[in-house]
Structure formats: C-alpha cells, structure tokens
Amino acid sequence: DQQVKQNSPSLSVQEGRISILNCDYTNSMFDYFLWYKKYPAEGPTFLISISSIKDKNEDGRFTVFLNKSAKHLSLHIVPSQPGDSAVYFCAASDYNFNKFYFGSGTKLNVKP
Amino acid sequence: ETGVTQSPTHLIKTRGQQVTLRCSSQSGHNTVSWYQQALGQGPQFIFQYYREEENGRGNFPPRFSGLQFPNYSSELNVNALELDDSALYLCASSEEGPRETQYFGPGTRLLVL
C-alpha cells in the first residue's frame, strides 16, 4: 500500500531558479510530513517538516507547503544551488512517530 | 556526520541463510528504526524499537526481527533469506523518544543469491 507517492522520478533545474518537488498521500490520518535529502553512499538527512495543522513551513531556502484538502505537499527550494543535487524523499507519520511512510524519491539535478 | 554507524557495509548471502545487521547510534538516542530500501524505491519501514521494546512495525513477516541494547546499539535479524530481501538496509535513530527527526546511518547493502 503506497500511502506516500512521488510521481516525478527526476527534475532538472538551472542554478538560481526555483525547484519544486511534489508529493501526494492517501491517508488523512497523517499528522506530520517530512522531507529528507540523500546523497549517494550516504543515509538520508532530515531537511524540513510540517505539521498537519499548518499549511506552510519555511527554513532558509527551503519551504514546504501542505494542501490537506488535496492531500498534497510540495518542497520549494529558492534559489537552487548545484549542491542541492540529490534524491529527495517525502515521508509521513502520525503524531506517535512509531511508523514512517516514505515516497519513492525525486532525483534533483541543479545545473550550473 | 550523523554519528550513526552500520556494519557491515556490504554482505552477500545465499537463499535460506540467516543474517544479522548491526547499527550503533549516538549516546542518548533511545529510539531506532530499521528500513529496507530496494533499488529505485524509497525506504520501507520495517520496525522501531524504543527503550529496548518493539514500538511499531511495518508490513514485514516475522522472519524479520530485531533487538535493541542499552548501549544504544541494535540489530536487525533476517531468517530464511529470500532473493527479494536483496536491498539496502538503513537504521535511523532519534533522541529522547520517537520524534520526527531521525538520523540515518549509511546503510548495509545485502545481496541474496
């Protein structure tokens, strides 16, 4: 049961422009949504999260937007930098944080 | 540097064998989760241990089992290995109980022949 989906396997963006990564989910009981970044040969690293009671959370160049009615969230990176090139995973959990559901990832390539 | 280490980095086993993967978390990280990541897929949650007790489990059969020790290390055991068990196995820890922020290790790549 794929409860979290990332339908774009890859995204290519020019340096300095905006990167928008999308994620859809099916379970309306999720309380938190998270984004992780993964470089090759490394484990994923936590990037940013958002609670289901909010619709936006911002941290520097990274902003996550949540649309609960559409069961959709997106990660915006502005401006994009070549060092942002990585695989980005969307994940979800309830408030117990004792079970996490990950999407299949989107590979972002930021071209210099 | 997350402080989470995993061993071994790579492992080759044959179908039907048993395997033990190890994870060492930072001091104070009393929650550890294990994930299976198949090629081209996202991490799939196997189970979570909190204060040495299983605290949550994903859709994995009982031949996947775990242990967590007081020294913040943990193990994932897989019995009766199948070809589909070939994957990257990740552990992730969090401090002061289950939290949204998890710190992942680099993973163990298991190949079952």
PDB file of N, CA and C in Angstrom, chain B residues 19-105:
ATOM      1  N   VAL B  19      20.880 -13.693   8.495  1.00  0.00           N
ATOM      2  CA  VAL B  19      21.826 -12.583   8.516  1.00  0.00           C
ATOM      3  C   VAL B  19      21.516 -11.669   9.704  1.00  0.00           C
ATOM      4  N   THR B  20      22.567 -11.092  10.259  1.00  0.00           N
ATOM      5  CA  THR B  20      22.429 -10.097  11.326  1.00  0.00           C
ATOM      6  C   THR B  20      23.140  -8.825  10.910  1.00  0.00           C
ATOM      7  N   LEU B  21      22.401  -7.730  10.911  1.00  0.00           N
ATOM      8  CA  LEU B  21      22.953  -6.420  10.585  1.00  0.00           C
ATOM      9  C   LEU B  21      22.987  -5.593  11.862  1.00  0.00           C
ATOM     10  N   ARG B  22      24.007  -4.743  11.979  1.00  0.00           N
ATOM     11  CA  ARG B  22      24.199  -4.003  13.216  1.00  0.00           C
ATOM     12  C   ARG B  22      24.192  -2.495  13.000  1.00  0.00           C
ATOM     13  N   CYS B  23      23.748  -1.799  14.039  1.00  0.00           N
ATOM     14  CA  CYS B  23      23.628  -0.345  13.993  1.00  0.00           C
ATOM     15  C   CYS B  23      24.074   0.210  15.334  1.00  0.00           C
ATOM     16  N   SER B  24      24.848   1.263  15.298  1.00  0.00           N
ATOM     17  CA  SER B  24      25.285   1.915  16.526  1.00  0.00           C
ATOM     18  C   SER B  24      24.860   3.380  16.484  1.00  0.00           C
ATOM     19  N   SER B  25      24.060   3.775  17.439  1.00  0.00           N
ATOM     20  CA  SER B  25      23.526   5.133  17.477  1.00  0.00           C
ATOM     21  C   SER B  25      24.329   6.002  18.430  1.00  0.00           C
ATOM     22  N   GLN B  26      24.024   7.302  18.383  1.00  0.00           N
ATOM     23  CA  GLN B  26      24.671   8.232  19.308  1.00  0.00           C
ATOM     24  C   GLN B  26      24.141   8.004  20.720  1.00  0.00           C
ATOM     25  N   SER B  27      24.959   8.358  21.694  1.00  0.00           N
ATOM     26  CA  SER B  27      24.534   8.261  23.081  1.00  0.00           C
ATOM     27  C   SER B  27      23.277   9.103  23.295  1.00  0.00           C
ATOM     28  N   GLY B  28      22.312   8.509  23.995  1.00  0.00           N
ATOM     29  CA  GLY B  28      21.072   9.225  24.260  1.00  0.00           C
ATOM     30  C   GLY B  28      19.981   8.970  23.246  1.00  0.00           C
ATOM     31  N   HIS B  29      20.337   8.351  22.127  1.00  0.00           N
ATOM     32  CA  HIS B  29      19.336   8.050  21.096  1.00  0.00           C
ATOM     33  C   HIS B  29      18.679   6.720  21.444  1.00  0.00           C
ATOM     34  N   ASN B  30      17.551   6.790  22.172  1.00  0.00           N
ATOM     35  CA  ASN B  30      16.934   5.577  22.680  1.00  0.00           C
ATOM     36  C   ASN B  30      15.849   5.011  21.756  1.00  0.00           C
ATOM     37  N   THR B  31      15.757   5.553  20.556  1.00  0.00           N
ATOM     38  CA  THR B  31      14.786   5.064  19.580  1.00  0.00           C
ATOM     39  C   THR B  31      15.507   4.752  18.279  1.00  0.00           C
ATOM     40  N   VAL B  32      15.277   3.576  17.742  1.00  0.00           N
ATOM     41  CA  VAL B  32      15.903   3.196  16.478  1.00  0.00           C
ATOM     42  C   VAL B  32      14.858   2.550  15.578  1.00  0.00           C
ATOM     43  N   SER B  33      14.890   2.946  14.326  1.00  0.00           N
ATOM     44  CA  SER B  33      14.012   2.362  13.315  1.00  0.00           C
ATOM     45  C   SER B  33      14.864   1.719  12.241  1.00  0.00           C
ATOM     46  N   TRP B  34      14.356   0.658  11.653  1.00  0.00           N
ATOM     47  CA  TRP B  34      15.034  -0.025  10.558  1.00  0.00           C
ATOM     48  C   TRP B  34      14.172   0.064   9.304  1.00  0.00           C
ATOM     49  N   TYR B  35      14.862   0.230   8.172  1.00  0.00           N
ATOM     50  CA  TYR B  35      14.187   0.366   6.889  1.00  0.00           C
ATOM     51  C   TYR B  35      14.853  -0.540   5.855  1.00  0.00           C
ATOM     52  N   GLN B  36      14.049  -0.984   4.896  1.00  0.00           N
ATOM     53  CA  GLN B  36      14.553  -1.698   3.730  1.00  0.00           C
ATOM     54  C   GLN B  36      14.345  -0.808   2.514  1.00  0.00           C
ATOM     55  N   GLN B  37      15.420  -0.576   1.754  1.00  0.00           N
ATOM     56  CA  GLN B  37      15.290   0.235   0.548  1.00  0.00           C
ATOM     57  C   GLN B  37      15.715  -0.574  -0.660  1.00  0.00           C
ATOM     58  N   ALA B  38      14.751  -1.002  -1.447  1.00  0.00           N
ATOM     59  CA  ALA B  38      15.044  -1.699  -2.692  1.00  0.00           C
ATOM     60  C   ALA B  38      15.500  -0.690  -3.736  1.00  0.00           C
ATOM     61  N   LEU B  39      16.169  -1.182  -4.764  1.00  0.00           N
ATOM     62  CA  LEU B  39      16.719  -0.313  -5.803  1.00  0.00           C
ATOM     63  C   LEU B  39      15.613   0.505  -6.463  1.00  0.00           C
ATOM     64  N   GLY B  40      15.789   1.821  -6.500  1.00  0.00           N
ATOM     65  CA  GLY B  40      14.823   2.689  -7.148  1.00  0.00           C
ATOM     66  C   GLY B  40      13.583   2.991  -6.326  1.00  0.00           C
ATOM     67  N   GLN B  41      13.558   2.521  -5.093  1.00  0.00           N
ATOM     68  CA  GLN B  41      12.402   2.737  -4.214  1.00  0.00           C
ATOM     69  C   GLN B  41      12.787   3.589  -3.012  1.00  0.00           C
ATOM     70  N   GLY B  42      11.794   4.031  -2.283  1.00  0.00           N
ATOM     71  CA  GLY B  42      12.056   4.731  -1.041  1.00  0.00           C
ATOM     72  C   GLY B  42      12.214   3.746   0.105  1.00  0.00           C
ATOM     73  N   PRO B  43      12.706   4.207   1.230  1.00  0.00           N
ATOM     74  CA  PRO B  43      12.835   3.325   2.402  1.00  0.00           C
ATOM     75  C   PRO B  43      11.471   2.799   2.843  1.00  0.00           C
ATOM     76  N   GLN B  44      11.402   1.508   3.114  1.00  0.00           N
ATOM     77  CA  GLN B  44      10.195   0.879   3.635  1.00  0.00           C
ATOM     78  C   GLN B  44      10.418   0.562   5.111  1.00  0.00           C
ATOM     79  N   PHE B  45       9.521   1.040   5.955  1.00  0.00           N
ATOM     80  CA  PHE B  45       9.650   0.894   7.400  1.00  0.00           C
ATOM     81  C   PHE B  45       9.478  -0.565   7.795  1.00  0.00           C
ATOM     82  N   ILE B  46      10.478  -1.101   8.530  1.00  0.00           N
ATOM     83  CA  ILE B  46      10.394  -2.494   8.999  1.00  0.00           C
ATOM     84  C   ILE B  46       9.829  -2.517  10.413  1.00  0.00           C
ATOM     85  N   PHE B  47      10.539  -1.865  11.349  1.00  0.00           N
ATOM     86  CA  PHE B  47      10.067  -1.757  12.730  1.00  0.00           C
ATOM     87  C   PHE B  47      10.867  -0.696  13.466  1.00  0.00           C
ATOM     88  N   GLN B  48      10.366  -0.371  14.648  1.00  0.00           N
ATOM     89  CA  GLN B  48      11.015   0.607  15.515  1.00  0.00           C
ATOM     90  C   GLN B  48      11.141   0.029  16.920  1.00  0.00           C
ATOM     91  N   TYR B  49      12.273   0.310  17.553  1.00  0.00           N
ATOM     92  CA  TYR B  49      12.486  -0.059  18.946  1.00  0.00           C
ATOM     93  C   TYR B  49      12.685   1.205  19.775  1.00  0.00           C
ATOM     94  N   TYR B  50      12.029   1.210  20.923  1.00  0.00           N
ATOM     95  CA  TYR B  50      12.133   2.336  21.861  1.00  0.00           C
ATOM     96  C   TYR B  50      12.377   1.745  23.231  1.00  0.00           C
ATOM     97  N   ARG B  51      13.480   2.154  23.856  1.00  0.00           N
ATOM     98  CA  ARG B  51      13.851   1.633  25.179  1.00  0.00           C
ATOM     99  C   ARG B  51      13.791   0.109  25.192  1.00  0.00           C
ATOM    100  N   GLU B  52      14.359  -0.493  24.144  1.00  0.00           N
ATOM    101  CA  GLU B  52      14.582  -1.939  24.025  1.00  0.00           C
ATOM    102  C   GLU B  52      13.316  -2.755  23.809  1.00  0.00           C
ATOM    103  N   GLU B  53      12.197  -2.082  23.510  1.00  0.00           N
ATOM    104  CA  GLU B  53      10.956  -2.780  23.219  1.00  0.00           C
ATOM    105  C   GLU B  53      10.489  -2.406  21.820  1.00  0.00           C
ATOM    106  N   GLU B  54       9.884  -3.351  21.089  1.00  0.00           N
ATOM    107  CA  GLU B  54       9.335  -3.023  19.773  1.00  0.00           C
ATOM    108  C   GLU B  54       8.184  -2.038  19.952  1.00  0.00           C
ATOM    109  N   ASN B  55       8.238  -0.937  19.205  1.00  0.00           N
ATOM    110  CA  ASN B  55       7.302   0.166  19.395  1.00  0.00           C
ATOM    111  C   ASN B  55       6.413   0.405  18.182  1.00  0.00           C
ATOM    112  N   GLY B  56       6.717  -0.274  17.089  1.00  0.00           N
ATOM    113  CA  GLY B  56       5.938  -0.107  15.864  1.00  0.00           C
ATOM    114  C   GLY B  56       6.482  -1.062  14.832  1.00  0.00           C
ATOM    115  N   ARG B  57       5.620  -1.524  13.922  1.00  0.00           N
ATOM    116  CA  ARG B  57       6.064  -2.494  12.932  1.00  0.00           C
ATOM    117  C   ARG B  57       5.373  -2.239  11.602  1.00  0.00           C
ATOM    118  N   GLY B  58       6.109  -2.381  10.531  1.00  0.00           N
ATOM    119  CA  GLY B  58       5.552  -2.271   9.193  1.00  0.00           C
ATOM    120  C   GLY B  58       5.109  -3.637   8.686  1.00  0.00           C
ATOM    121  N   ASN B  59       4.806  -3.711   7.391  1.00  0.00           N
ATOM    122  CA  ASN B  59       4.282  -4.941   6.800  1.00  0.00           C
ATOM    123  C   ASN B  59       5.396  -5.897   6.397  1.00  0.00           C
ATOM    124  N   PHE B  60       6.129  -6.357   7.364  1.00  0.00           N
ATOM    125  CA  PHE B  60       7.201  -7.323   7.126  1.00  0.00           C
ATOM    126  C   PHE B  60       6.903  -8.587   7.927  1.00  0.00           C
ATOM    127  N   PRO B  61       7.247  -9.769   7.365  1.00  0.00           N
ATOM    128  CA  PRO B  61       6.943 -11.037   8.053  1.00  0.00           C
ATOM    129  C   PRO B  61       7.784 -11.203   9.308  1.00  0.00           C
ATOM    130  N   PRO B  62       7.382 -12.151  10.167  1.00  0.00           N
ATOM    131  CA  PRO B  62       8.082 -12.360  11.448  1.00  0.00           C
ATOM    132  C   PRO B  62       9.532 -12.797  11.298  1.00  0.00           C
ATOM    133  N   ARG B  63       9.931 -13.247  10.103  1.00  0.00           N
ATOM    134  CA  ARG B  63      11.339 -13.646   9.967  1.00  0.00           C
ATOM    135  C   ARG B  63      12.274 -12.426  10.023  1.00  0.00           C
ATOM    136  N   PHE B  64      11.694 -11.234   9.996  1.00  0.00           N
ATOM    137  CA  PHE B  64      12.446 -10.003  10.269  1.00  0.00           C
ATOM    138  C   PHE B  64      12.264  -9.698  11.758  1.00  0.00           C
ATOM    139  N   SER B  65      13.350  -9.712  12.504  1.00  0.00           N
ATOM    140  CA  SER B  65      13.252  -9.448  13.930  1.00  0.00           C
ATOM    141  C   SER B  65      14.388  -8.525  14.353  1.00  0.00           C
ATOM    142  N   GLY B  66      14.264  -7.968  15.542  1.00  0.00           N
ATOM    143  CA  GLY B  66      15.270  -7.009  15.971  1.00  0.00           C
ATOM    144  C   GLY B  66      15.550  -7.081  17.455  1.00  0.00           C
ATOM    145  N   LEU B  67      16.611  -6.401  17.801  1.00  0.00           N
ATOM    146  CA  LEU B  67      16.981  -6.233  19.200  1.00  0.00           C
ATOM    147  C   LEU B  67      17.565  -4.846  19.361  1.00  0.00           C
ATOM    148  N   GLN B  68      17.330  -4.259  20.538  1.00  0.00           N
ATOM    149  CA  GLN B  68      17.981  -3.002  20.882  1.00  0.00           C
ATOM    150  C   GLN B  68      18.635  -3.182  22.238  1.00  0.00           C
ATOM    151  N   PHE B  69      19.846  -2.667  22.375  1.00  0.00           N
ATOM    152  CA  PHE B  69      20.630  -2.879  23.583  1.00  0.00           C
ATOM    153  C   PHE B  69      20.784  -1.575  24.370  1.00  0.00           C
ATOM    154  N   PRO B  70      21.088  -1.676  25.664  1.00  0.00           N
ATOM    155  CA  PRO B  70      21.207  -0.461  26.499  1.00  0.00           C
ATOM    156  C   PRO B  70      22.319   0.483  26.065  1.00  0.00           C
ATOM    157  N   ASN B  71      23.285  -0.016  25.299  1.00  0.00           N
ATOM    158  CA  ASN B  71      24.408   0.834  24.881  1.00  0.00           C
ATOM    159  C   ASN B  71      24.119   1.555  23.564  1.00  0.00           C
ATOM    160  N   TYR B  72      22.832   1.664  23.201  1.00  0.00           N
ATOM    161  CA  TYR B  72      22.377   2.386  22.005  1.00  0.00           C
ATOM    162  C   TYR B  72      22.766   1.689  20.706  1.00  0.00           C
ATOM    163  N   SER B  73      23.083   0.413  20.774  1.00  0.00           N
ATOM    164  CA  SER B  73      23.272  -0.365  19.558  1.00  0.00           C
ATOM    165  C   SER B  73      22.041  -1.229  19.320  1.00  0.00           C
ATOM    166  N   SER B  74      21.905  -1.687  18.096  1.00  0.00           N
ATOM    167  CA  SER B  74      20.741  -2.506  17.760  1.00  0.00           C
ATOM    168  C   SER B  74      21.104  -3.469  16.642  1.00  0.00           C
ATOM    169  N   GLU B  75      20.244  -4.466  16.456  1.00  0.00           N
ATOM    170  CA  GLU B  75      20.438  -5.481  15.425  1.00  0.00           C
ATOM    171  C   GLU B  75      19.157  -5.704  14.651  1.00  0.00           C
ATOM    172  N   LEU B  76      19.336  -6.012  13.382  1.00  0.00           N
ATOM    173  CA  LEU B  76      18.232  -6.497  12.545  1.00  0.00           C
ATOM    174  C   LEU B  76      18.608  -7.916  12.125  1.00  0.00           C
ATOM    175  N   ASN B  77      17.749  -8.869  12.418  1.00  0.00           N
ATOM    176  CA  ASN B  77      17.970 -10.254  12.041  1.00  0.00           C
ATOM    177  C   ASN B  77      16.940 -10.666  10.989  1.00  0.00           C
ATOM    178  N   VAL B  78      17.421 -11.321   9.958  1.00  0.00           N
ATOM    179  CA  VAL B  78      16.521 -11.826   8.929  1.00  0.00           C
ATOM    180  C   VAL B  78      16.806 -13.316   8.755  1.00  0.00           C
ATOM    181  N   ASN B  79      15.785 -14.129   8.965  1.00  0.00           N
ATOM    182  CA  ASN B  79      15.910 -15.578   8.804  1.00  0.00           C
ATOM    183  C   ASN B  79      15.392 -16.006   7.436  1.00  0.00           C
ATOM    184  N   ALA B  80      15.823 -17.199   7.025  1.00  0.00           N
ATOM    185  CA  ALA B  80      15.319 -17.794   5.785  1.00  0.00           C
ATOM    186  C   ALA B  80      15.335 -16.794   4.641  1.00  0.00           C
ATOM    187  N   LEU B  81      16.496 -16.269   4.344  1.00  0.00           N
ATOM    188  CA  LEU B  81      16.637 -15.218   3.338  1.00  0.00           C
ATOM    189  C   LEU B  81      16.037 -15.618   1.999  1.00  0.00           C
ATOM    190  N   GLU B  82      15.388 -14.639   1.371  1.00  0.00           N
ATOM    191  CA  GLU B  82      14.820 -14.806   0.037  1.00  0.00           C
ATOM    192  C   GLU B  82      15.518 -13.837  -0.911  1.00  0.00           C
ATOM    193  N   LEU B  83      15.424 -14.142  -2.213  1.00  0.00           N
ATOM    194  CA  LEU B  83      16.092 -13.276  -3.197  1.00  0.00           C
ATOM    195  C   LEU B  83      15.605 -11.831  -3.093  1.00  0.00           C
ATOM    196  N   ASP B  84      14.310 -11.646  -2.811  1.00  0.00           N
ATOM    197  CA  ASP B  84      13.733 -10.303  -2.715  1.00  0.00           C
ATOM    198  C   ASP B  84      14.213  -9.526  -1.496  1.00  0.00           C
ATOM    199  N   ASP B  85      14.936 -10.172  -0.607  1.00  0.00           N
ATOM    200  CA  ASP B  85      15.490  -9.456   0.548  1.00  0.00           C
ATOM    201  C   ASP B  85      16.720  -8.646   0.166  1.00  0.00           C
ATOM    202  N   SER B  86      17.194  -8.817  -1.048  1.00  0.00           N
ATOM    203  CA  SER B  86      18.340  -8.026  -1.532  1.00  0.00           C
ATOM    204  C   SER B  86      17.941  -6.557  -1.556  1.00  0.00           C
ATOM    205  N   ALA B  87      18.665  -5.741  -0.798  1.00  0.00           N
ATOM    206  CA  ALA B  87      18.296  -4.328  -0.659  1.00  0.00           C
ATOM    207  C   ALA B  87      19.349  -3.622   0.182  1.00  0.00           C
ATOM    208  N   LEU B  88      19.177  -2.303   0.300  1.00  0.00           N
ATOM    209  CA  LEU B  88      19.949  -1.503   1.242  1.00  0.00           C
ATOM    210  C   LEU B  88      19.145  -1.440   2.540  1.00  0.00           C
ATOM    211  N   TYR B  89      19.762  -1.767   3.655  1.00  0.00           N
ATOM    212  CA  TYR B  89      19.086  -1.724   4.943  1.00  0.00           C
ATOM    213  C   TYR B  89      19.633  -0.542   5.737  1.00  0.00           C
ATOM    214  N   LEU B  90      18.728   0.330   6.127  1.00  0.00           N
ATOM    215  CA  LEU B  90      19.071   1.557   6.828  1.00  0.00           C
ATOM    216  C   LEU B  90      18.552   1.517   8.256  1.00  0.00           C
ATOM    217  N   CYS B  91      19.349   2.008   9.178  1.00  0.00           N
ATOM    218  CA  CYS B  91      18.834   2.248  10.512  1.00  0.00           C
ATOM    219  C   CYS B  91      18.817   3.754  10.752  1.00  0.00           C
ATOM    220  N   ALA B  92      17.920   4.184  11.588  1.00  0.00           N
ATOM    221  CA  ALA B  92      17.776   5.599  11.897  1.00  0.00           C
ATOM    222  C   ALA B  92      17.461   5.741  13.371  1.00  0.00           C
ATOM    223  N   SER B  93      18.091   6.678  14.028  1.00  0.00           N
ATOM    224  CA  SER B  93      17.855   6.858  15.457  1.00  0.00           C
ATOM    225  C   SER B  93      17.348   8.259  15.746  1.00  0.00           C
ATOM    226  N   SER B  94      16.690   8.380  16.890  1.00  0.00           N
ATOM    227  CA  SER B  94      16.257   9.695  17.348  1.00  0.00           C
ATOM    228  C   SER B  94      16.450   9.760  18.859  1.00  0.00           C
ATOM    229  N   GLU B  95      16.623  10.976  19.348  1.00  0.00           N
ATOM    230  CA  GLU B  95      16.923  11.152  20.763  1.00  0.00           C
ATOM    231  C   GLU B  95      15.668  11.445  21.555  1.00  0.00           C
ATOM    232  N   GLU B  96      15.676  11.043  22.798  1.00  0.00           N
ATOM    233  CA  GLU B  96      14.581  11.350  23.714  1.00  0.00           C
ATOM    234  C   GLU B  96      13.239  10.850  23.203  1.00  0.00           C
ATOM    235  N   GLY B  97      13.223   9.643  22.647  1.00  0.00           N
ATOM    236  CA  GLY B  97      11.967   9.044  22.227  1.00  0.00           C
ATOM    237  C   GLY B  97      11.683   9.244  20.749  1.00  0.00           C
ATOM    238  N   PRO B  98      10.618   8.584  20.253  1.00  0.00           N
ATOM    239  CA  PRO B  98      10.256   8.725  18.845  1.00  0.00           C
ATOM    240  C   PRO B  98       9.966  10.184  18.495  1.00  0.00           C
ATOM    241  N   ARG B  99      10.605  10.667  17.456  1.00  0.00           N
ATOM    242  CA  ARG B  99      10.455  12.060  17.045  1.00  0.00           C
ATOM    243  C   ARG B  99      10.429  12.132  15.533  1.00  0.00           C
ATOM    244  N   GLU B 100      10.041  13.319  15.040  1.00  0.00           N
ATOM    245  CA  GLU B 100      10.001  13.485  13.588  1.00  0.00           C
ATOM    246  C   GLU B 100      11.403  13.454  12.995  1.00  0.00           C
ATOM    247  N   THR B 101      12.389  13.917  13.733  1.00  0.00           N
ATOM    248  CA  THR B 101      13.751  13.969  13.205  1.00  0.00           C
ATOM    249  C   THR B 101      14.469  12.667  13.504  1.00  0.00           C
ATOM    250  N   GLN B 102      14.883  11.983  12.434  1.00  0.00           N
ATOM    251  CA  GLN B 102      15.654  10.757  12.564  1.00  0.00           C
ATOM    252  C   GLN B 102      17.018  10.977  11.917  1.00  0.00           C
ATOM    253  N   TYR B 103      18.023  10.329  12.478  1.00  0.00           N
ATOM    254  CA  TYR B 103      19.375  10.402  11.949  1.00  0.00           C
ATOM    255  C   TYR B 103      19.716   9.030  11.368  1.00  0.00           C
ATOM    256  N   PHE B 104      19.949   9.004  10.067  1.00  0.00           N
ATOM    257  CA  PHE B 104      20.173   7.746   9.371  1.00  0.00           C
ATOM    258  C   PHE B 104      21.649   7.394   9.304  1.00  0.00           C
ATOM    259  N   GLY B 105      21.914   6.099   9.354  1.00  0.00           N
ATOM    260  CA  GLY B 105      23.233   5.587   9.038  1.00  0.00           C
ATOM    261  C   GLY B 105      23.385   5.437   7.537  1.00  0.00           C
TER     262      GLY B 105
END
